[in-house]
C-alpha atoms as one frame of an Amber mdcrd trajectory, in Angstrom:
protein
 146.102 182.525 103.712 147.580 180.248 101.679 150.166 181.970  98.887 148.489
 182.416  95.400 147.785 178.861  93.016 148.222 177.328  95.698 145.621 174.177
  96.725 142.551 175.253  98.780 142.368 171.369 100.306 143.471 171.278 102.984
 146.848 169.189 104.445 150.236 171.300 105.097 152.658 168.050 106.403 152.758
 164.652 104.001 154.329 161.388 103.338 154.305 159.051 100.974 155.437 157.618
  97.644 156.958 160.215  94.725 154.415 158.681  91.735 155.735 161.807  89.149
 158.752 163.518  89.106 159.409 167.275  86.845 161.992 167.973  84.586 164.433
 169.415  86.487 163.525 167.488  89.875 167.041 165.902  91.258 166.433 164.916
  94.606 164.069 161.711  94.430 163.580 159.505  92.290 159.974 157.732  91.560
 159.115 155.243  94.089 161.010 156.515  97.262 159.150 157.375 100.061 159.243
 161.209 101.614 158.539 163.387 104.115 157.830 167.333 103.461 156.150 170.488
 103.857 153.428 172.274 101.501 150.811 174.976 101.454 147.893 173.114 100.745
 146.132 169.725  99.589 147.815 167.246 101.430 144.723 165.584 102.338 144.595
 164.291  99.117 145.279 160.644  97.466 148.029 162.908  95.858 149.667 166.327
  96.022 152.402 168.584  94.545 155.381 169.305  96.591 159.104 171.079  95.438
 161.461 169.330  96.751 163.374 171.533  98.968 160.174 171.082 100.760 160.584
 167.036 101.205 162.981 165.024 103.105 163.959 161.348 103.242 162.174 159.769
 105.905 164.840 158.126 108.607 165.453 154.970 108.817 162.744 152.968 111.317
 159.709 155.374 111.638 156.738 154.729 109.042 154.551 157.014 107.219 152.455
 158.332 109.717 155.450 159.252 111.719 157.317 160.868 109.027 154.117 163.409
 108.406 154.909 165.060 112.096 158.020 165.835 110.993 158.519 168.548 108.351
 157.028 171.595 110.220 158.634 171.354 113.264 161.758 170.477 112.325 162.292
 173.170 108.641 160.715 175.820 111.309 163.304 174.797 113.696 165.942 174.832
 110.940 164.537 177.775 109.533 165.325 179.753 112.167 167.818 178.831 114.384
 170.873 177.574 112.234 169.162 180.165 108.250 168.011 183.328 109.836 169.660
 182.958 113.271 173.321 181.861 112.215 173.930 179.559 115.335 176.978 178.147
 114.196 179.762 175.617 115.339 180.486 176.408 119.179 177.675 178.438 120.387
 175.301 178.026 122.871 171.064 177.389 122.137 167.833 178.254 124.703 164.483
 176.817 123.529 161.535 178.259 125.566 159.570 175.530 125.553 161.156 172.824
 125.319 157.890 170.085 125.130 156.471 171.694 122.421 156.434 170.276 119.085
 158.669 172.755 118.330 160.412 172.511 121.537 161.377 169.134 120.993 162.595
 168.679 117.566 164.806 172.314 118.617 166.054 170.671 121.378 167.205 167.374
 119.282 168.619 169.081 116.052 170.985 171.549 118.348 172.304 168.870 120.442
 172.872 165.911 117.741 174.880 169.019 116.314 177.015 169.144 119.458 175.782
 172.202 120.553 175.060 172.718 124.555 171.284 173.019 124.579 169.310 174.293
 127.277 165.345 174.876 127.886 162.402 176.158 130.010 158.915 173.729 130.973
 156.332 173.865 133.215 157.273 171.967 136.106 159.359 168.693 136.962 158.358
 166.848 134.855 158.827 167.900 131.309 161.878 169.752 132.159 163.045 165.982
 132.624 162.300 165.121 129.798 163.605 167.991 127.779 166.963 166.364 129.330
 166.082 163.023 128.386 166.230 164.328 124.615 169.350 165.630 124.758 168.970
 169.184 126.840 172.438 170.006 128.761 170.396 171.922 131.868 165.990 172.464
 131.883 164.499 174.864 134.134 161.442 174.733 135.768 160.440 177.857 134.882
 157.668 177.621 137.917 160.385 177.178 140.221 163.349 179.025 139.083 164.970
 181.619 137.327 165.377 180.938 133.704 168.129 183.434 132.582 169.994 183.316
 136.376 169.407 179.872 135.544 171.581 180.001 132.288 174.602 183.042 133.796
 175.373 180.764 136.423 176.279 177.287 133.922 178.022 179.916 131.681 179.814
 181.991 133.628 178.091 184.701 133.093 178.692 184.504 129.338 174.649 183.794
 128.117 173.946 182.355 125.698 173.778 182.975 121.486 170.939 182.477 120.758
 167.306 181.694 121.747 164.199 180.647 120.124 161.336 181.851 121.892 157.551
 180.126 121.203 156.791 182.412 124.631 157.141 185.900 124.387 155.848 188.407
 126.956 157.217 188.079 130.188 159.591 186.066 129.228 161.524 189.230 126.727
 163.417 191.396 129.873 164.431 187.510 130.867 165.708 186.978 127.527 167.362
 189.539 126.603 169.959 189.348 130.314 169.873 185.167 129.235 172.002 186.201
 125.436 175.678 186.926 125.481 176.553 190.090 123.609 176.280 189.406 120.219
 173.439 187.230 121.054 170.015 186.337 118.357 166.472 186.542 119.906 163.711
 185.115 118.214 160.084 184.538 118.659 158.409 182.745 116.774 154.813 182.900
 118.937 153.074 184.016 121.979 152.084 181.817 124.277 151.931 184.981 127.267
 151.417 187.431 124.865 152.711 189.338 122.251 152.776 193.151 124.195 156.050
 193.269 127.129 158.028 196.617 127.427 161.912 196.789 126.108 164.675 198.863
 127.512 166.286 199.445 124.517 169.548 200.378 126.270 169.764 196.817 126.986
 169.703 195.584 123.769 172.408 198.073 123.040 174.894 196.955 125.179 174.674
 194.069 124.395 174.940 194.004 120.214 171.699 191.627 119.817 169.747 191.316
 117.447 165.461 190.688 118.365 163.517 189.286 115.116 159.776 188.017 114.418
 159.227 185.291 112.283 156.098 183.094 111.468 156.045 179.794 112.643 156.510
 178.202 109.170 159.497 179.326 107.598 159.502 181.421 104.491 159.390 179.753
 101.265 162.671 179.974 100.045 164.552 179.401 102.692 165.851 175.981 102.149
 167.093 175.868  98.096 170.258 176.765  98.929 170.440 173.904 100.972
């Protein structure tokens, strides 16, 4: 359900021109173009939105293209870089590399200089992940992604995994994580039930968390 006080109109992602700003707003001025993630009302002609949930529109994108950014990019930033704390020099795996979230995760982590792994279904999608910036994409139909990652990292594993697949991926996620690694689930394409030997978490000092697909409302106030 929408947060208390949110519009009952549909629409979560918006792009447009600022026509009015509250007295405490500082980041955007009237007349500037932006895109953002709102709690509702995005399909209306005018929409209220918190400035902390807005982004400037990247050069070369029109309004329709810009409106596709906030949900995916805010979700990745919130879960991977804020909650999971992916640090410079650490390695990253996204399960579901050609999903909307996966495409955003690969590009953000690549641009910030991380070694990026991704899983995808079939060779064609795996190669697409690599064109987007993944150092190594893994076709899960023909390869064991945990084994590939351990081979490519000389047995160490990755520091952070963002998983929208879940189900039987849990065991392989645990195998693929480095000591002190972090795993966050934001979906369950392969189901939400799995068995886990807790001793594996203890031995590697792992952190496993779950999150709603959308970021929490206060995720960006300090950014």
